[in-house]
CSV table of C-alpha atoms in Angstrom, one decimal:
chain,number,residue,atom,x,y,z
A,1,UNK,CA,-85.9,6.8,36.8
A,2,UNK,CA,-89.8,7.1,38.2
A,3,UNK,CA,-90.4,3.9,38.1
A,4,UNK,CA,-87.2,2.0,39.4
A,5,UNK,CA,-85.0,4.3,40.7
A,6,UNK,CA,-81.5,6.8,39.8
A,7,UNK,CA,-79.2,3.3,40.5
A,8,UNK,CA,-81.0,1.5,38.2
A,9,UNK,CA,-81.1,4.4,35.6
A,10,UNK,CA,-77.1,4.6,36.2
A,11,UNK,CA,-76.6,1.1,35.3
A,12,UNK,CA,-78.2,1.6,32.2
A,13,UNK,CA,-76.0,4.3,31.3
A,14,UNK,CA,-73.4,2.2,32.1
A,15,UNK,CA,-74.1,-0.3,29.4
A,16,UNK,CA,-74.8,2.4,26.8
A,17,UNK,CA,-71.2,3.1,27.6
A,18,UNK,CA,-70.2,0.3,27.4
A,19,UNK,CA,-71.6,-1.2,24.0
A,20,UNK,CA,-70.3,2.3,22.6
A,21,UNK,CA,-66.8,1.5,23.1
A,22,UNK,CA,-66.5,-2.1,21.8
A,23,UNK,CA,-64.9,-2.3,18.1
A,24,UNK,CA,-68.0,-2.5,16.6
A,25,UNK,CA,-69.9,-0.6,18.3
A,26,UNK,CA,-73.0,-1.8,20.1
A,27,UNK,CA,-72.6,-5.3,18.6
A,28,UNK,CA,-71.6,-8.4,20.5
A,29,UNK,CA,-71.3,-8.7,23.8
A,30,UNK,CA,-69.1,-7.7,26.5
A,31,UNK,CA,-68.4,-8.4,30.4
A,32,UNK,CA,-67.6,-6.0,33.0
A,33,UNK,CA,-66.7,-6.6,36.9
A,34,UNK,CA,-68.5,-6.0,39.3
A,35,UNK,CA,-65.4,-5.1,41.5
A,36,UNK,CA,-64.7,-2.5,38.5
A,37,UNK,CA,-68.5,-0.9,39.0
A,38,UNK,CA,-68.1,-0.6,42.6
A,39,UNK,CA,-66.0,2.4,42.1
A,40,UNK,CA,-68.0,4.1,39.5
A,41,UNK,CA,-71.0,4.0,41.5
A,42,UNK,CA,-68.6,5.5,44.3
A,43,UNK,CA,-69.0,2.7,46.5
A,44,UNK,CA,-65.5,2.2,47.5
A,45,UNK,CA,-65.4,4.0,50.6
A,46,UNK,CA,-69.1,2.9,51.9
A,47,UNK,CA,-68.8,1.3,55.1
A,48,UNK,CA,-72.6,0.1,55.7
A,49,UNK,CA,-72.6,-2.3,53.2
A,50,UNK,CA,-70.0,-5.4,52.7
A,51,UNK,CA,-68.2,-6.0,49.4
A,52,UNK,CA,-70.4,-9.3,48.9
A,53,UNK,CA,-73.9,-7.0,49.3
A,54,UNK,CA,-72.6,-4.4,47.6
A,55,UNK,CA,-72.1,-7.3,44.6
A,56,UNK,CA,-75.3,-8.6,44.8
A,57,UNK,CA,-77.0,-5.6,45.1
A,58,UNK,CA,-75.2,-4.2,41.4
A,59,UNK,CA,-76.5,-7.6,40.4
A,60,UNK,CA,-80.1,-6.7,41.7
A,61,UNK,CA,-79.8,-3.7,39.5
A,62,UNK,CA,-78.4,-5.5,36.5
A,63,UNK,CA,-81.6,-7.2,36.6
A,64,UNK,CA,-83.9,-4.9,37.0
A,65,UNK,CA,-82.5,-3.0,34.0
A,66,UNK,CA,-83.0,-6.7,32.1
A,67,UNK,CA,-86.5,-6.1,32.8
A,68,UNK,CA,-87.0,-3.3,30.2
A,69,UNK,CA,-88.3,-4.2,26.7
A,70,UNK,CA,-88.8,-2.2,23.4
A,71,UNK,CA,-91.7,-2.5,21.1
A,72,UNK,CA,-91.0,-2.0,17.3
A,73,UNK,CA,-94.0,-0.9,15.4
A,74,UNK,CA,-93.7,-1.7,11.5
A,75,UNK,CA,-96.4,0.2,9.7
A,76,UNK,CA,-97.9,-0.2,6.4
A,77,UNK,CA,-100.1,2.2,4.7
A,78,UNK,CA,-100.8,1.0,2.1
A,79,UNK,CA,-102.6,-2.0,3.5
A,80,UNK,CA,-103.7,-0.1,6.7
A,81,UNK,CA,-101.6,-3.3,8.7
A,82,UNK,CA,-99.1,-3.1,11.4
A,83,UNK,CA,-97.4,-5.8,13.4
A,84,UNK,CA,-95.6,-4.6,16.9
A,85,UNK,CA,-92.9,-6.5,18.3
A,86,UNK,CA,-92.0,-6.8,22.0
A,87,UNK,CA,-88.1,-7.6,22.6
A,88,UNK,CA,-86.0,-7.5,26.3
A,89,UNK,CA,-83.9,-4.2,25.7
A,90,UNK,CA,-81.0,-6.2,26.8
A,91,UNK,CA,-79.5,-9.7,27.6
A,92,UNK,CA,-78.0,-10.7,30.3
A,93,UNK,CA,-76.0,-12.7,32.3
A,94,UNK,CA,-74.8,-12.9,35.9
A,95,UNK,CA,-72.1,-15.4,37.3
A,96,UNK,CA,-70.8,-15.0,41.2
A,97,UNK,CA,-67.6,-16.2,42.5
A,98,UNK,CA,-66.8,-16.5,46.0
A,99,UNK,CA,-65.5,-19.4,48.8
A,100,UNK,CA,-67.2,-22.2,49.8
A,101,UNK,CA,-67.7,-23.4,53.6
A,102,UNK,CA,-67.6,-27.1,54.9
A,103,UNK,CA,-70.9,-27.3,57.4
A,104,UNK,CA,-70.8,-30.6,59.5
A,105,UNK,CA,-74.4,-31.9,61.1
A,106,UNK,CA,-74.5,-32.2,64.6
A,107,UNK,CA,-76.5,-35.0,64.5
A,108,UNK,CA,-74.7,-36.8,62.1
A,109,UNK,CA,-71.0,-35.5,61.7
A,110,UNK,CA,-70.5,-38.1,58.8
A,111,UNK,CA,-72.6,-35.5,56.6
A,112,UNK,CA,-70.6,-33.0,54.7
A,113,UNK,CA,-72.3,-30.4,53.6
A,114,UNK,CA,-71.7,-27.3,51.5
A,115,UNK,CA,-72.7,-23.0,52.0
A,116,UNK,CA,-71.7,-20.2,49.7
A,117,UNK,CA,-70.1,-17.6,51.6
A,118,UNK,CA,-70.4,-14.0,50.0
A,119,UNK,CA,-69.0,-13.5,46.4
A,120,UNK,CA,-66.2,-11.9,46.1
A,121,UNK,CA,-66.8,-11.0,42.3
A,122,UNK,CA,-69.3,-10.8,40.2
A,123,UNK,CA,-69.3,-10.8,36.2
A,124,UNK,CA,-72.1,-9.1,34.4
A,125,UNK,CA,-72.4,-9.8,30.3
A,126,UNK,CA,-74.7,-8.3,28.4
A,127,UNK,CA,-75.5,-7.6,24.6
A,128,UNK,CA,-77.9,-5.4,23.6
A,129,UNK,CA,-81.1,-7.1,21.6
A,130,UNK,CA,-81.7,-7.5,18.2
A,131,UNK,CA,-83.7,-4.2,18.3
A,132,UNK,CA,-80.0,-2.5,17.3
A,133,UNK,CA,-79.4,-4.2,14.4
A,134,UNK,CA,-81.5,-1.7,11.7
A,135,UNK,CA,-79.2,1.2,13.2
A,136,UNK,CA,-76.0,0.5,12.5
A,137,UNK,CA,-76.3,0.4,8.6
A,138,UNK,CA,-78.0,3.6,8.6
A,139,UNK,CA,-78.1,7.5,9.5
A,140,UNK,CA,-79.5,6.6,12.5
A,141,UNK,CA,-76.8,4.8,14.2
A,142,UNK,CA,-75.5,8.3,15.3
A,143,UNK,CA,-77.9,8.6,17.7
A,144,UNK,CA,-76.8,5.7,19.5
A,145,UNK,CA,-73.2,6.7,19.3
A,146,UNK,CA,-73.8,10.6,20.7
A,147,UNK,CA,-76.1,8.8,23.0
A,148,UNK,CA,-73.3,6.7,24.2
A,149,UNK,CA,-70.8,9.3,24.8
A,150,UNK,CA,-73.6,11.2,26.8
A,151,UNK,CA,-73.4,8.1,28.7
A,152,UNK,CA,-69.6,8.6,29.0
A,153,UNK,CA,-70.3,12.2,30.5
A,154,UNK,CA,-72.7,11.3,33.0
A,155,UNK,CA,-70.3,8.2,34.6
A,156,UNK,CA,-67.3,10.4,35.2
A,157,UNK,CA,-69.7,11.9,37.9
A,158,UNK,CA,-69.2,10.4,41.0
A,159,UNK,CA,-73.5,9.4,42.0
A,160,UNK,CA,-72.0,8.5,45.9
A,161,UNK,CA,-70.5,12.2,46.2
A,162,UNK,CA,-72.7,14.4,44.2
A,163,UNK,CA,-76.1,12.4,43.7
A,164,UNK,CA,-77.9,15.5,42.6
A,165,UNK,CA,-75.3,15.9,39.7
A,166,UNK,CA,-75.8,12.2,38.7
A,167,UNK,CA,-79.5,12.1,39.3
A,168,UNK,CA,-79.8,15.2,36.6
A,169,UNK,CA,-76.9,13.9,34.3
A,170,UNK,CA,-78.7,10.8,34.0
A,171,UNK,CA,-82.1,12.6,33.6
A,172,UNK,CA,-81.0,15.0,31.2
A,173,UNK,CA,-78.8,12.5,29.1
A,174,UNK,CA,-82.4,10.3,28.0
A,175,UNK,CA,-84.6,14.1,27.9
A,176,UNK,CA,-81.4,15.2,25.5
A,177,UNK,CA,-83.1,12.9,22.8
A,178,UNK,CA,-86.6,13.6,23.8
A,179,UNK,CA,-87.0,17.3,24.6
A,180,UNK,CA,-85.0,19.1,22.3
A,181,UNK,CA,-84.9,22.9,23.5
A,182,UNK,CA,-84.0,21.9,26.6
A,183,UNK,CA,-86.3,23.9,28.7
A,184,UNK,CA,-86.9,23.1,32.4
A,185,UNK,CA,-88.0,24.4,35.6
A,186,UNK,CA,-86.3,24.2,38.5
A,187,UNK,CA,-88.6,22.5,40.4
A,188,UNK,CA,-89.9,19.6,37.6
A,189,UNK,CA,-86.3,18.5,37.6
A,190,UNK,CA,-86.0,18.4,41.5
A,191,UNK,CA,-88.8,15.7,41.5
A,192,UNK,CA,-88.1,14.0,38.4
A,193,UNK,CA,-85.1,12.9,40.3
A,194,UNK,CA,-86.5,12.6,43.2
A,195,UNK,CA,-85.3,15.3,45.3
A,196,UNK,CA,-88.6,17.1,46.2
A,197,UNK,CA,-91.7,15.4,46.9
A,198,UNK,CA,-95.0,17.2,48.4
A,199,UNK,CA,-93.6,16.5,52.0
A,200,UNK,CA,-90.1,17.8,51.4
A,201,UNK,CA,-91.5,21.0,49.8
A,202,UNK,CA,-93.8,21.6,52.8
A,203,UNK,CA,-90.6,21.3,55.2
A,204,UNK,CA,-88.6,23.3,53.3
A,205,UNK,CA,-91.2,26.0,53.6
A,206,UNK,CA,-91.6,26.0,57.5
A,207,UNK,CA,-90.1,29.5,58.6
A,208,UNK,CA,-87.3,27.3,60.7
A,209,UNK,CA,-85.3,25.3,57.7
A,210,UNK,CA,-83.9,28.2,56.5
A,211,UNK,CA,-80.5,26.4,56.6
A,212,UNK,CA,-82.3,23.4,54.7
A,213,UNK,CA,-83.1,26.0,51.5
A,214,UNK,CA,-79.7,26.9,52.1
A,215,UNK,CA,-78.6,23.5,51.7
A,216,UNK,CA,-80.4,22.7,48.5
A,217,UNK,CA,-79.9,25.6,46.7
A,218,UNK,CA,-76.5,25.5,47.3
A,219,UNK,CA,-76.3,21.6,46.3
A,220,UNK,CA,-78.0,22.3,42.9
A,221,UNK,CA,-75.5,25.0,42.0
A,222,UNK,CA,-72.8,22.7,42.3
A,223,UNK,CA,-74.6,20.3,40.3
A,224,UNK,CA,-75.3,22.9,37.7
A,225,UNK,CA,-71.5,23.8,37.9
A,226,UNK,CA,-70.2,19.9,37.4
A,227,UNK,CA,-72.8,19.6,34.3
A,228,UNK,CA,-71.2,22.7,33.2
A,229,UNK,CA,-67.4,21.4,33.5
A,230,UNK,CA,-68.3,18.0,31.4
A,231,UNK,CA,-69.6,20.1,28.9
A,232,UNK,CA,-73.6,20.7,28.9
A,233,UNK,CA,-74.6,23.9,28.1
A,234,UNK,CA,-76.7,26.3,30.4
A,235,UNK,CA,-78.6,29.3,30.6
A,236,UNK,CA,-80.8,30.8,32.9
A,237,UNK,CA,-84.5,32.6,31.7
A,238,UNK,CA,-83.7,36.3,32.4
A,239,UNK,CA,-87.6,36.7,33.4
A,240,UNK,CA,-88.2,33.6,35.7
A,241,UNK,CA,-84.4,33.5,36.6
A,242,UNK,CA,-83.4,36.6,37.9
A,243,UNK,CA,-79.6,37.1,38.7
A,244,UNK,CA,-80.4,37.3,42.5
A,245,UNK,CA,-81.1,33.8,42.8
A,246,UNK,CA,-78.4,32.4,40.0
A,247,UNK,CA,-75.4,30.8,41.0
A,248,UNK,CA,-72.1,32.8,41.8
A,249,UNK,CA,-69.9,31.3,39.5
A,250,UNK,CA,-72.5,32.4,36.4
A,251,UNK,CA,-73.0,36.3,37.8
A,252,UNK,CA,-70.2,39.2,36.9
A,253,UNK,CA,-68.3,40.7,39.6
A,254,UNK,CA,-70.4,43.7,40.5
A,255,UNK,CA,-73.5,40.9,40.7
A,256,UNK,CA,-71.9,38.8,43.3
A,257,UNK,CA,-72.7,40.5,46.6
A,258,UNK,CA,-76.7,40.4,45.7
A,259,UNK,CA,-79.1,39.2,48.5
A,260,UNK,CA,-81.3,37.0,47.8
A,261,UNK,CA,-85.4,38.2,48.2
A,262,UNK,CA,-87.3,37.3,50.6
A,263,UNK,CA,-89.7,34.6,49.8
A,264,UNK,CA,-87.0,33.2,47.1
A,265,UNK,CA,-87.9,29.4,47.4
A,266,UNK,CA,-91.1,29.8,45.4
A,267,UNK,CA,-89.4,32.4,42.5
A,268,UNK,CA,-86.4,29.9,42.5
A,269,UNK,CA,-88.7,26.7,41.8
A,270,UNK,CA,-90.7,28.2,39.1
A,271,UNK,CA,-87.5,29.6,37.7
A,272,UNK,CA,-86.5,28.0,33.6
A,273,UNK,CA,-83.4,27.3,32.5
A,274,UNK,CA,-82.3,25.7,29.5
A,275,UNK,CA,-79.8,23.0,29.6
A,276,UNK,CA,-78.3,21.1,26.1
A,277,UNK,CA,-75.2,18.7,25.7
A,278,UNK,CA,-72.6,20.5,23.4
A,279,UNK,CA,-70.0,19.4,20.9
A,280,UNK,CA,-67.7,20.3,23.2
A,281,UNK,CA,-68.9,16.7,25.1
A,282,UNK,CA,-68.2,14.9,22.2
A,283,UNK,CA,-65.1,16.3,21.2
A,284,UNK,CA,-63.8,15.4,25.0
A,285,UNK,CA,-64.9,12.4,25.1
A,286,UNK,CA,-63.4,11.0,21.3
A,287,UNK,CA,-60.2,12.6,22.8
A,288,UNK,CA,-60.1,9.8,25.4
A,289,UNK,CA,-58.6,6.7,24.7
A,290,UNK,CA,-59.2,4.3,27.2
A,291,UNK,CA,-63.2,3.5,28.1
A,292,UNK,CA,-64.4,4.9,31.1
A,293,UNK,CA,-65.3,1.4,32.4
A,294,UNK,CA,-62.8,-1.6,32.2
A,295,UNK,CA,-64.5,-4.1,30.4
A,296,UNK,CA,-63.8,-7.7,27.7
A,297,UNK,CA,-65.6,-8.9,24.7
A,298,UNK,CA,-67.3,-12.2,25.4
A,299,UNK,CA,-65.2,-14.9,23.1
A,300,UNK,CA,-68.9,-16.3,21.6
A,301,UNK,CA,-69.0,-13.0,20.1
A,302,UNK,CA,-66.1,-13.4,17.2
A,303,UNK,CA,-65.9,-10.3,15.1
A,304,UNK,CA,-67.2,-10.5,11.5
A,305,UNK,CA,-64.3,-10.2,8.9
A,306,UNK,CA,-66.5,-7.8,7.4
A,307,UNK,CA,-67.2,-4.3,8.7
A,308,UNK,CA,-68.6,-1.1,8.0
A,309,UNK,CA,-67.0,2.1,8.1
A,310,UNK,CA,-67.8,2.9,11.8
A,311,UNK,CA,-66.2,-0.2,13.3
A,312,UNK,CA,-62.9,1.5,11.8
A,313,UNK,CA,-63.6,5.7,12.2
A,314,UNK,CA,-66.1,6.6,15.2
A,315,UNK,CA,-66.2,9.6,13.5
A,316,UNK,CA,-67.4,8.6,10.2
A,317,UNK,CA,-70.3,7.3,12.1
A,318,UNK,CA,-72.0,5.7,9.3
A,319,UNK,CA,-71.9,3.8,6.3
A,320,UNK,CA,-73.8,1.5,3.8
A,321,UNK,CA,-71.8,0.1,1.7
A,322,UNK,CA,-69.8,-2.4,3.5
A,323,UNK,CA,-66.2,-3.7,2.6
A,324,UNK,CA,-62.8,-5.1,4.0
A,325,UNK,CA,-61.0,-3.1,6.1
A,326,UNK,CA,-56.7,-3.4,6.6
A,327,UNK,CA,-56.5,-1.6,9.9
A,328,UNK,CA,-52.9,-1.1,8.9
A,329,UNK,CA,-53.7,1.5,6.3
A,330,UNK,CA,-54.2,5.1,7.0
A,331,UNK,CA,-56.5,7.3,5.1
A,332,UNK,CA,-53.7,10.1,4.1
A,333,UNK,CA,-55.0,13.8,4.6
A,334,UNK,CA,-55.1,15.0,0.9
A,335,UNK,CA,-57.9,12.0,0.7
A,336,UNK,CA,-59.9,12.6,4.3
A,337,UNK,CA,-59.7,16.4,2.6
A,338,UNK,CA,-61.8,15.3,-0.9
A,339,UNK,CA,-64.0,12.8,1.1
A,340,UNK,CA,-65.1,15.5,3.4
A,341,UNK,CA,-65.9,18.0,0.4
A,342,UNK,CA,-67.9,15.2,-1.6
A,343,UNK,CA,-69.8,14.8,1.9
A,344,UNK,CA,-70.1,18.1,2.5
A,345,UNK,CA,-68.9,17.7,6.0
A,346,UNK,CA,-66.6,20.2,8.5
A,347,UNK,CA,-63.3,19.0,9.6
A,348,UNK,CA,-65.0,19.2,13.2
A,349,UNK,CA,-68.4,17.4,11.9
């Protein structure tokens, strides 16, 4: 996000979403149009860009996300050796479609030459690296799963209508693995997604913009609310927080009619809250059937005959014995019953 920017963070989440809902999950590759990305990033109704820039800009983005690489540190101890290996995150390709023009010479109208007009579509495939492949025999591959329906959450916000929503869903969706108590200020998450730098807070604080505060505090409730609605959990520090500056739709009845203090910028951008994805994310989102994004599996990617447990049950997560699977066969509930008790598992783990 700080160093690229939210559009290129989105598009990111967008393949996370992606390689969550092929069959077996991020493995292979899979293609998604660009005509289908124009409405989640809500550009559909954007009138200051034409539908060929608006491709080649998602394509501008694509690439830019192509750009980020993982390092995989091996250790061994025993020897006191390592060996680190750099890797592109992703791989990708881009193919444009469009019209071509005839262009005569007026010099010489025998020549016949050729100019691409604007593309009219644009496919994107992408796979993710080989850096995935220890995950998805192992515990671990959970992580990329919840991380993927995270994903999910944060692209059923529309970035075009409520960008401070989408800026913090995206934000908080990478922290969500990182910072675990989920402890913000207000303020530290304005300019982590770029919303309040040094010259924006000394505007907001000239006696005049009172209708700017207005403005922003008013904006970030609304965020808070839509994060609240998919499902994130969040609570405000009682000390740093107070209820005169929280929004409406989280104060009682008899709170409501509260003014806020004089001088509440400051108190309102040193203010904590905590905010943490819940199961209630993940149960919504295993509920839904179709992907949020349309997308196809690229034919050089043919499935393997043999899969693990997850390609079959998203909910079973992970596996390491491998076997053959007849997707015809159900598991009858007497026998998901005993495999949960030898696991140890809830019905709603």
């Amino acid at each position: 996000i700080q160093k690229y920017n939210p559009e290129v963070a989105y598009m990111f989440i967008v393949f996370a979403s992606c390689a969550t809902d092929l069959d077996q999950p991020w493995s292979g590759a899979f293609t998604i149009k660009g005509t289908d990305l124009i409405k989640t990033f809500g550009w559909s109704n954007r009138t200051d860009l034409s539908l060929g820039k608006k491709l080649k800009k998602l394509g501008i983005l694509a690439q830019q996300v192509a750009h980020l690489s993982i390092t995989i540190n091996q250790l061994d101890l025993k020897r006191m050796k390592y060996s680190a290996e750099i890797q592109a995150m992703w791989q990708l390709k881009l193919q444009y479609t469009g019209q071509l023009s005839l262009i005569l010479e007026h010099n010489n109208p025998y020549k016949i030459d050729h100019e691409f007009d604007d593309p009219t579509e644009l496919f994107i495939t992408i796979s993710a690296n080989d850096w995935v492949r220890p995950f998805q025999d192992l515990d671990n591959y959970r992580s990329l799963y919840e991380y993927g329906l995270l994903a999910k959450s944060t692209l059923q916000i529309n970035p075009y209508q409520n960008p401070i929503a989408a800026r913090l869903a995206v934000l908080l969706t990478i922290m969500s693995r990182i910072k675990i108590d989920g402890e913000y200020k207000v303020k530290t998450l304005l300019k982590r997604i770029g919303y309040l730098s040094e010259t924006q807070l000394q505007e907001l604080q000239i006696k005049g913009n009172r209708y700017k505060r207005k403005a922003l505090i008013e904006q970030w409730n609304n965020a808070l609310l839509t994060l609240q609605d998919l499902g994130w959990k969040i609570s405000f520090d009682s000390v740093t927080y107070p209820a005169s500056i929280q929004p409406i739709w989280v104060l009682p009845e008899a709170k409501k009619e509260q003014r806020r203090p004089n001088g509440w910028l400051n108190i309102w951008l040193e203010a904590k809250l905590i905010i943490k994805p819940t199961e209630k994310i993940q149960e919504n989102l295993e509920a839904i059937n179709a992907p949020v994004l349309p997308f196809s599996k690229s034919k050089s990617h043919s499935e393997p005959k043999i899969k693990t447990v997850v390609t079959e049950n998203k909910r079973s997560h992970s596996t390491k014995q491998k076997f053959t699977v007849d997707s015809r066969k159900k598991i009858p509930g007497w026998a998901l019953e005993e495999a949960l008790k030898l696991r140890g598992w809830t019905k709603s783990h």
